[in-house]
């Protein structure tokens, strides 16, 4: 196996390739931010988002996922980033975050946000930084 994820994996925005059942299982059973999420809610989220799948080149199996909520003009929210446990540690999280960043670049967005409890280093490699002024931000709903 190569040390460059691009050699063995590909990232695609083709929604037809997504395995919605697998994505739901990953997120609802293993992702701290989405535990217990209903399949219907996950399907709605996929339908309303720009989606990214990570696939093994050799088998075509999906091994990762991310989605972006965006107006494609000023703002984007990167969320539901997940890499299957069997392939973690190969740089796929950073490759996925970088692919999202690069895909969104032509839109000239003012801001791309994300939230993470444990993967700051992964996103920092793709250029994400902590909010400079988090006191300006507010939220409605569960925190």
Short mmCIF file of N, CA and C in Angstrom, two decimals:
data_model
loop_
_atom_site.label_atom_id
_atom_site.label_comp_id
_atom_site.label_asym_id
_atom_site.label_seq_id
_atom_site.Cartn_x
_atom_site.Cartn_y
_atom_site.Cartn_z
N UNK A 1 0.84 -1.18 0.00
CA UNK A 1 0.00 0.00 0.00
C UNK A 1 0.89 1.24 0.00
N UNK A 2 0.55 2.19 -0.83
CA UNK A 2 1.31 3.42 -0.96
C UNK A 2 1.15 4.30 0.28
N UNK A 3 2.11 5.19 0.50
CA UNK A 3 1.99 6.15 1.61
C UNK A 3 1.18 7.38 1.18
N UNK A 4 0.92 7.52 -0.11
CA UNK A 4 0.12 8.63 -0.62
C UNK A 4 -1.32 8.13 -0.81
N UNK A 5 -2.28 8.68 -0.02
CA UNK A 5 -3.65 8.20 -0.13
C UNK A 5 -4.22 8.30 -1.54
N UNK A 6 -3.73 9.26 -2.31
CA UNK A 6 -4.25 9.44 -3.67
C UNK A 6 -3.96 8.24 -4.55
N UNK A 7 -2.95 7.46 -4.22
CA UNK A 7 -2.62 6.29 -5.03
C UNK A 7 -3.62 5.15 -4.84
N UNK A 8 -4.15 5.00 -3.66
CA UNK A 8 -5.00 3.86 -3.34
C UNK A 8 -6.46 4.21 -3.11
N UNK A 9 -6.78 5.50 -3.02
CA UNK A 9 -8.14 5.94 -2.72
C UNK A 9 -8.50 7.10 -3.62
N UNK A 10 -9.79 7.26 -3.85
CA UNK A 10 -10.27 8.41 -4.61
C UNK A 10 -11.41 9.07 -3.85
N UNK A 11 -11.56 10.36 -4.08
CA UNK A 11 -12.61 11.14 -3.45
C UNK A 11 -13.51 11.65 -4.57
N UNK A 12 -14.82 11.46 -4.37
CA UNK A 12 -15.78 11.80 -5.41
C UNK A 12 -16.98 12.53 -4.81
N UNK A 13 -17.54 13.44 -5.60
CA UNK A 13 -18.79 14.12 -5.22
C UNK A 13 -19.98 13.51 -5.94
N UNK A 14 -19.81 12.37 -6.57
CA UNK A 14 -20.90 11.69 -7.27
C UNK A 14 -21.85 11.05 -6.26
N UNK A 15 -23.02 11.67 -6.08
CA UNK A 15 -23.98 11.20 -5.08
C UNK A 15 -24.47 9.79 -5.38
N UNK A 16 -24.45 9.38 -6.63
CA UNK A 16 -24.91 8.03 -6.99
C UNK A 16 -24.01 6.94 -6.42
N UNK A 17 -22.79 7.28 -6.08
CA UNK A 17 -21.85 6.30 -5.53
C UNK A 17 -21.99 6.10 -4.03
N UNK A 18 -22.66 7.01 -3.35
CA UNK A 18 -22.77 6.95 -1.90
C UNK A 18 -23.55 5.72 -1.45
N UNK A 19 -23.06 5.09 -0.40
CA UNK A 19 -23.77 3.99 0.25
C UNK A 19 -24.46 4.57 1.47
N UNK A 20 -25.71 5.02 1.28
CA UNK A 20 -26.43 5.74 2.34
C UNK A 20 -26.61 4.88 3.59
N UNK A 21 -26.82 3.59 3.42
CA UNK A 21 -26.97 2.71 4.58
C UNK A 21 -25.70 2.62 5.38
N UNK A 22 -24.57 2.51 4.71
CA UNK A 22 -23.27 2.46 5.38
C UNK A 22 -22.99 3.78 6.09
N UNK A 23 -23.25 4.89 5.41
CA UNK A 23 -23.03 6.20 6.02
C UNK A 23 -23.88 6.34 7.29
N UNK A 24 -25.14 5.93 7.21
CA UNK A 24 -26.00 6.00 8.38
C UNK A 24 -25.45 5.14 9.51
N UNK A 25 -25.03 3.94 9.21
CA UNK A 25 -24.47 3.06 10.24
C UNK A 25 -23.24 3.69 10.89
N UNK A 26 -22.32 4.19 10.07
CA UNK A 26 -21.13 4.83 10.62
C UNK A 26 -21.50 5.94 11.59
N UNK A 27 -22.32 6.87 11.10
CA UNK A 27 -22.61 8.06 11.89
C UNK A 27 -23.49 7.77 13.09
N UNK A 28 -24.55 7.00 12.92
CA UNK A 28 -25.49 6.78 14.01
C UNK A 28 -24.96 5.84 15.09
N UNK A 29 -23.95 5.03 14.73
CA UNK A 29 -23.44 4.06 15.70
C UNK A 29 -22.03 4.37 16.21
N UNK A 30 -21.27 5.22 15.50
CA UNK A 30 -19.86 5.39 15.87
C UNK A 30 -19.39 6.84 15.95
N UNK A 31 -20.16 7.80 15.48
CA UNK A 31 -19.73 9.20 15.48
C UNK A 31 -20.37 9.93 16.66
N UNK A 32 -19.56 10.44 17.59
CA UNK A 32 -20.08 11.03 18.81
C UNK A 32 -21.12 12.11 18.55
N UNK A 33 -21.04 12.83 17.45
CA UNK A 33 -21.95 13.93 17.17
C UNK A 33 -23.27 13.48 16.54
N UNK A 34 -23.37 12.22 16.13
CA UNK A 34 -24.57 11.78 15.40
C UNK A 34 -25.15 10.48 15.95
N UNK A 35 -24.72 10.08 17.14
CA UNK A 35 -25.20 8.82 17.71
C UNK A 35 -26.72 8.81 17.76
N UNK A 36 -27.30 7.74 17.27
CA UNK A 36 -28.75 7.59 17.30
C UNK A 36 -29.50 8.35 16.23
N UNK A 37 -28.81 9.02 15.33
CA UNK A 37 -29.48 9.77 14.26
C UNK A 37 -30.35 8.80 13.45
N UNK A 38 -31.57 9.18 13.20
CA UNK A 38 -32.51 8.35 12.44
C UNK A 38 -32.08 8.27 10.97
N UNK A 39 -32.34 7.14 10.36
CA UNK A 39 -31.99 6.96 8.94
C UNK A 39 -32.68 8.00 8.07
N UNK A 40 -33.93 8.31 8.37
CA UNK A 40 -34.66 9.31 7.57
C UNK A 40 -33.98 10.67 7.64
N UNK A 41 -33.52 11.04 8.84
CA UNK A 41 -32.82 12.32 9.00
C UNK A 41 -31.50 12.31 8.23
N UNK A 42 -30.79 11.19 8.28
CA UNK A 42 -29.53 11.10 7.54
C UNK A 42 -29.78 11.20 6.05
N UNK A 43 -30.80 10.53 5.56
CA UNK A 43 -31.11 10.61 4.13
C UNK A 43 -31.48 12.03 3.71
N UNK A 44 -32.23 12.74 4.57
CA UNK A 44 -32.56 14.14 4.29
C UNK A 44 -31.30 15.01 4.27
N UNK A 45 -30.39 14.75 5.20
CA UNK A 45 -29.14 15.51 5.25
C UNK A 45 -28.33 15.29 3.98
N UNK A 46 -28.25 14.05 3.54
CA UNK A 46 -27.51 13.74 2.31
C UNK A 46 -28.16 14.46 1.13
N UNK A 47 -29.48 14.39 1.05
CA UNK A 47 -30.20 14.99 -0.08
C UNK A 47 -30.01 16.51 -0.15
N UNK A 48 -29.86 17.16 1.00
CA UNK A 48 -29.74 18.60 1.02
C UNK A 48 -28.32 19.13 1.07
N UNK A 49 -27.35 18.26 0.85
CA UNK A 49 -25.95 18.66 1.02
C UNK A 49 -25.11 18.34 -0.21
N UNK A 50 -23.93 18.93 -0.24
CA UNK A 50 -22.88 18.55 -1.18
C UNK A 50 -22.10 17.44 -0.48
N UNK A 51 -22.05 16.26 -1.08
CA UNK A 51 -21.48 15.08 -0.43
C UNK A 51 -20.17 14.66 -1.07
N UNK A 52 -19.30 14.12 -0.22
CA UNK A 52 -18.00 13.61 -0.66
C UNK A 52 -17.85 12.19 -0.14
N UNK A 53 -17.55 11.27 -1.03
CA UNK A 53 -17.26 9.90 -0.64
C UNK A 53 -15.80 9.59 -0.87
N UNK A 54 -15.24 8.75 -0.01
CA UNK A 54 -13.87 8.26 -0.18
C UNK A 54 -13.99 6.78 -0.52
N UNK A 55 -13.30 6.35 -1.58
CA UNK A 55 -13.45 4.98 -2.08
C UNK A 55 -12.09 4.35 -2.31
N UNK A 56 -11.98 3.06 -2.01
CA UNK A 56 -10.79 2.30 -2.36
C UNK A 56 -10.77 2.16 -3.88
N UNK A 57 -9.66 2.46 -4.49
CA UNK A 57 -9.56 2.34 -5.95
C UNK A 57 -9.72 0.89 -6.40
N UNK A 58 -9.10 -0.03 -5.70
CA UNK A 58 -9.09 -1.43 -6.13
C UNK A 58 -10.48 -2.06 -6.08
N UNK A 59 -11.21 -1.85 -5.01
CA UNK A 59 -12.49 -2.53 -4.84
C UNK A 59 -13.70 -1.63 -5.09
N UNK A 60 -13.51 -0.32 -5.02
CA UNK A 60 -14.62 0.62 -5.13
C UNK A 60 -15.39 0.79 -3.84
N UNK A 61 -14.99 0.10 -2.78
CA UNK A 61 -15.69 0.17 -1.50
C UNK A 61 -15.57 1.57 -0.89
N UNK A 62 -16.66 2.05 -0.33
CA UNK A 62 -16.64 3.34 0.33
C UNK A 62 -16.00 3.18 1.71
N UNK A 63 -15.04 4.07 2.01
CA UNK A 63 -14.33 4.01 3.29
C UNK A 63 -14.38 5.34 4.04
N UNK A 64 -15.03 6.34 3.47
CA UNK A 64 -15.11 7.63 4.13
C UNK A 64 -16.22 8.48 3.57
N UNK A 65 -16.55 9.53 4.31
CA UNK A 65 -17.66 10.40 3.92
C UNK A 65 -17.50 11.77 4.57
N UNK A 66 -17.98 12.77 3.88
CA UNK A 66 -18.14 14.12 4.45
C UNK A 66 -19.26 14.80 3.68
N UNK A 67 -19.89 15.74 4.35
CA UNK A 67 -20.89 16.53 3.64
C UNK A 67 -20.70 18.00 3.96
N UNK A 68 -21.17 18.83 3.05
CA UNK A 68 -21.05 20.28 3.19
C UNK A 68 -22.42 20.89 2.99
N UNK A 69 -22.80 21.74 3.92
CA UNK A 69 -24.01 22.55 3.79
C UNK A 69 -23.54 23.92 3.33
N UNK A 70 -24.02 24.37 2.18
CA UNK A 70 -23.50 25.62 1.63
C UNK A 70 -24.51 26.29 0.71
N UNK A 71 -24.38 27.61 0.59
CA UNK A 71 -25.15 28.36 -0.40
C UNK A 71 -24.34 28.54 -1.69
N UNK A 72 -23.11 28.06 -1.69
CA UNK A 72 -22.18 28.13 -2.82
C UNK A 72 -21.86 29.57 -3.22
N UNK A 73 -22.08 30.50 -2.29
CA UNK A 73 -21.80 31.90 -2.58
C UNK A 73 -21.00 32.58 -1.46
N UNK A 74 -21.39 32.33 -0.20
CA UNK A 74 -20.73 33.04 0.89
C UNK A 74 -20.28 32.16 2.04
N UNK A 75 -20.91 30.99 2.21
CA UNK A 75 -20.71 30.24 3.44
C UNK A 75 -20.81 28.74 3.21
N UNK A 76 -20.05 27.99 4.01
CA UNK A 76 -20.16 26.52 3.99
C UNK A 76 -19.88 25.98 5.39
N UNK A 77 -20.53 24.88 5.70
CA UNK A 77 -20.34 24.16 6.96
C UNK A 77 -19.92 22.75 6.60
N UNK A 78 -18.72 22.36 6.95
CA UNK A 78 -18.22 21.01 6.74
C UNK A 78 -18.62 20.16 7.93
N UNK A 79 -19.30 19.04 7.67
CA UNK A 79 -19.79 18.24 8.78
C UNK A 79 -19.83 16.76 8.41
N UNK A 80 -20.14 15.94 9.39
CA UNK A 80 -20.27 14.49 9.22
C UNK A 80 -19.06 13.86 8.55
N UNK A 81 -17.89 14.36 8.88
CA UNK A 81 -16.66 13.78 8.33
C UNK A 81 -16.37 12.48 9.07
N UNK A 82 -16.21 11.41 8.31
CA UNK A 82 -16.01 10.09 8.91
C UNK A 82 -15.10 9.26 8.02
N UNK A 83 -14.12 8.63 8.65
CA UNK A 83 -13.24 7.66 7.98
C UNK A 83 -13.41 6.33 8.71
N UNK A 84 -13.63 5.26 7.94
CA UNK A 84 -13.83 3.93 8.54
C UNK A 84 -12.63 3.56 9.40
N UNK A 85 -12.87 2.97 10.56
CA UNK A 85 -11.78 2.63 11.47
C UNK A 85 -10.66 1.81 10.83
N UNK A 86 -10.99 0.91 9.93
CA UNK A 86 -9.98 0.03 9.33
C UNK A 86 -8.95 0.77 8.48
N UNK A 87 -9.29 2.00 8.04
CA UNK A 87 -8.35 2.73 7.18
C UNK A 87 -7.88 4.04 7.81
N UNK A 88 -8.16 4.24 9.07
CA UNK A 88 -7.67 5.44 9.75
C UNK A 88 -6.16 5.38 9.88
N UNK A 89 -5.55 6.56 9.97
CA UNK A 89 -4.11 6.64 10.12
C UNK A 89 -3.36 6.64 8.80
N UNK A 90 -4.07 6.72 7.70
CA UNK A 90 -3.45 6.72 6.37
C UNK A 90 -3.50 8.08 5.69
N UNK A 91 -3.92 9.09 6.43
CA UNK A 91 -4.00 10.44 5.86
C UNK A 91 -5.28 10.73 5.11
N UNK A 92 -6.27 9.85 5.22
CA UNK A 92 -7.50 10.03 4.46
C UNK A 92 -8.35 11.19 5.00
N UNK A 93 -8.34 11.41 6.30
CA UNK A 93 -9.08 12.54 6.86
C UNK A 93 -8.55 13.86 6.34
N UNK A 94 -7.24 14.00 6.35
CA UNK A 94 -6.62 15.22 5.82
C UNK A 94 -6.87 15.34 4.32
N UNK A 95 -6.76 14.23 3.59
CA UNK A 95 -7.02 14.25 2.15
C UNK A 95 -8.46 14.67 1.87
N UNK A 96 -9.39 14.16 2.67
CA UNK A 96 -10.80 14.50 2.48
C UNK A 96 -11.05 15.98 2.79
N UNK A 97 -10.54 16.48 3.90
CA UNK A 97 -10.71 17.90 4.24
C UNK A 97 -10.07 18.80 3.18
N UNK A 98 -8.93 18.39 2.64
CA UNK A 98 -8.27 19.15 1.59
C UNK A 98 -9.08 19.13 0.31
N UNK A 99 -9.65 17.98 -0.03
CA UNK A 99 -10.48 17.88 -1.23
C UNK A 99 -11.72 18.77 -1.12
N UNK A 100 -12.32 18.80 0.06
CA UNK A 100 -13.47 19.68 0.28
C UNK A 100 -13.04 21.13 0.09
N UNK A 101 -11.96 21.51 0.74
CA UNK A 101 -11.45 22.89 0.62
C UNK A 101 -11.22 23.25 -0.83
N UNK A 102 -10.56 22.38 -1.57
CA UNK A 102 -10.23 22.67 -2.96
C UNK A 102 -11.48 22.71 -3.84
N UNK A 103 -12.45 21.84 -3.56
CA UNK A 103 -13.69 21.84 -4.33
C UNK A 103 -14.47 23.14 -4.13
N UNK A 104 -14.43 23.66 -2.91
CA UNK A 104 -15.17 24.89 -2.59
C UNK A 104 -14.44 26.16 -3.01
N UNK A 105 -13.15 26.09 -3.26
CA UNK A 105 -12.35 27.28 -3.57
C UNK A 105 -12.92 28.13 -4.70
N UNK A 106 -13.36 27.54 -5.82
CA UNK A 106 -13.87 28.38 -6.92
C UNK A 106 -15.12 29.20 -6.57
N UNK A 107 -15.83 28.84 -5.52
CA UNK A 107 -17.03 29.58 -5.14
C UNK A 107 -16.69 30.91 -4.47
N UNK A 108 -15.45 31.08 -4.02
CA UNK A 108 -15.06 32.32 -3.36
C UNK A 108 -15.79 32.56 -2.05
N UNK A 109 -16.01 31.49 -1.30
CA UNK A 109 -16.73 31.60 -0.04
C UNK A 109 -15.96 32.45 0.96
N UNK A 110 -16.68 33.21 1.73
CA UNK A 110 -16.03 34.03 2.76
C UNK A 110 -15.58 33.17 3.94
N UNK A 111 -16.35 32.09 4.21
CA UNK A 111 -16.05 31.31 5.40
C UNK A 111 -16.49 29.87 5.21
N UNK A 112 -15.64 28.95 5.65
CA UNK A 112 -15.98 27.54 5.75
C UNK A 112 -15.74 27.16 7.21
N UNK A 113 -16.79 26.71 7.87
CA UNK A 113 -16.70 26.36 9.28
C UNK A 113 -16.81 24.85 9.48
N UNK A 114 -16.35 24.40 10.61
CA UNK A 114 -16.54 23.03 11.06
C UNK A 114 -16.42 23.02 12.57
N UNK A 115 -16.87 21.94 13.16
CA UNK A 115 -16.71 21.77 14.60
C UNK A 115 -16.13 20.38 14.84
N UNK A 116 -15.19 20.29 15.75
CA UNK A 116 -14.59 19.00 16.09
C UNK A 116 -14.19 18.98 17.55
N UNK A 117 -14.31 17.83 18.15
CA UNK A 117 -13.87 17.68 19.53
C UNK A 117 -12.48 17.06 19.61
N UNK A 118 -12.06 16.40 18.53
CA UNK A 118 -10.84 15.60 18.65
C UNK A 118 -9.94 15.53 17.41
N UNK A 119 -10.27 16.26 16.36
CA UNK A 119 -9.47 16.12 15.13
C UNK A 119 -8.90 17.46 14.65
N UNK A 120 -8.57 18.32 15.57
CA UNK A 120 -8.04 19.63 15.20
C UNK A 120 -6.81 19.52 14.30
N UNK A 121 -5.92 18.60 14.59
CA UNK A 121 -4.71 18.44 13.81
C UNK A 121 -4.98 18.02 12.38
N UNK A 122 -5.98 17.18 12.19
CA UNK A 122 -6.35 16.75 10.83
C UNK A 122 -6.76 17.96 10.00
N UNK A 123 -7.63 18.79 10.56
CA UNK A 123 -8.14 19.94 9.82
C UNK A 123 -7.10 21.04 9.68
N UNK A 124 -6.22 21.18 10.65
CA UNK A 124 -5.16 22.18 10.56
C UNK A 124 -4.27 21.91 9.35
N UNK A 125 -4.03 20.64 9.04
CA UNK A 125 -3.21 20.30 7.87
C UNK A 125 -3.84 20.76 6.57
N UNK A 126 -5.17 20.96 6.57
CA UNK A 126 -5.87 21.45 5.38
C UNK A 126 -6.08 22.96 5.44
N UNK A 127 -5.52 23.62 6.47
CA UNK A 127 -5.58 25.06 6.56
C UNK A 127 -6.62 25.63 7.50
N UNK A 128 -7.40 24.79 8.15
CA UNK A 128 -8.40 25.29 9.11
C UNK A 128 -7.70 25.76 10.38
N UNK A 129 -8.27 26.80 10.99
CA UNK A 129 -7.72 27.37 12.22
C UNK A 129 -8.85 27.60 13.22
N UNK A 130 -8.53 27.68 14.51
CA UNK A 130 -9.56 28.05 15.48
C UNK A 130 -10.14 29.42 15.14
N UNK A 131 -11.39 29.65 15.53
CA UNK A 131 -12.01 30.96 15.29
C UNK A 131 -11.20 32.05 16.00
N UNK A 132 -10.94 33.13 15.30
CA UNK A 132 -10.18 34.23 15.88
C UNK A 132 -11.00 34.95 16.94
N UNK A 133 -12.31 34.99 16.76
CA UNK A 133 -13.16 35.70 17.70
C UNK A 133 -14.41 34.86 17.98
N UNK A 134 -14.26 33.77 18.72
CA UNK A 134 -15.41 32.88 18.94
C UNK A 134 -16.53 33.54 19.75
N UNK A 135 -16.24 34.61 20.46
CA UNK A 135 -17.26 35.29 21.24
C UNK A 135 -18.34 35.94 20.39
N UNK A 136 -18.09 36.10 19.09
CA UNK A 136 -19.09 36.69 18.20
C UNK A 136 -20.13 35.66 17.76
N UNK A 137 -19.84 34.38 17.90
CA UNK A 137 -20.70 33.32 17.39
C UNK A 137 -21.73 32.90 18.41
N UNK A 138 -22.90 32.57 17.93
CA UNK A 138 -23.98 32.09 18.79
C UNK A 138 -24.59 30.86 18.14
N UNK A 139 -25.34 30.10 18.92
CA UNK A 139 -25.98 28.89 18.42
C UNK A 139 -27.38 28.79 18.98
N UNK A 140 -28.25 28.15 18.22
CA UNK A 140 -29.59 27.83 18.67
C UNK A 140 -29.74 26.33 18.60
N UNK A 141 -30.06 25.69 19.70
CA UNK A 141 -30.19 24.25 19.71
C UNK A 141 -29.15 23.61 20.58
N UNK A 142 -29.10 22.30 20.51
CA UNK A 142 -28.18 21.51 21.35
C UNK A 142 -26.73 21.91 21.09
N UNK A 143 -26.00 22.02 22.16
CA UNK A 143 -24.57 22.33 22.05
C UNK A 143 -23.82 21.28 22.75
#
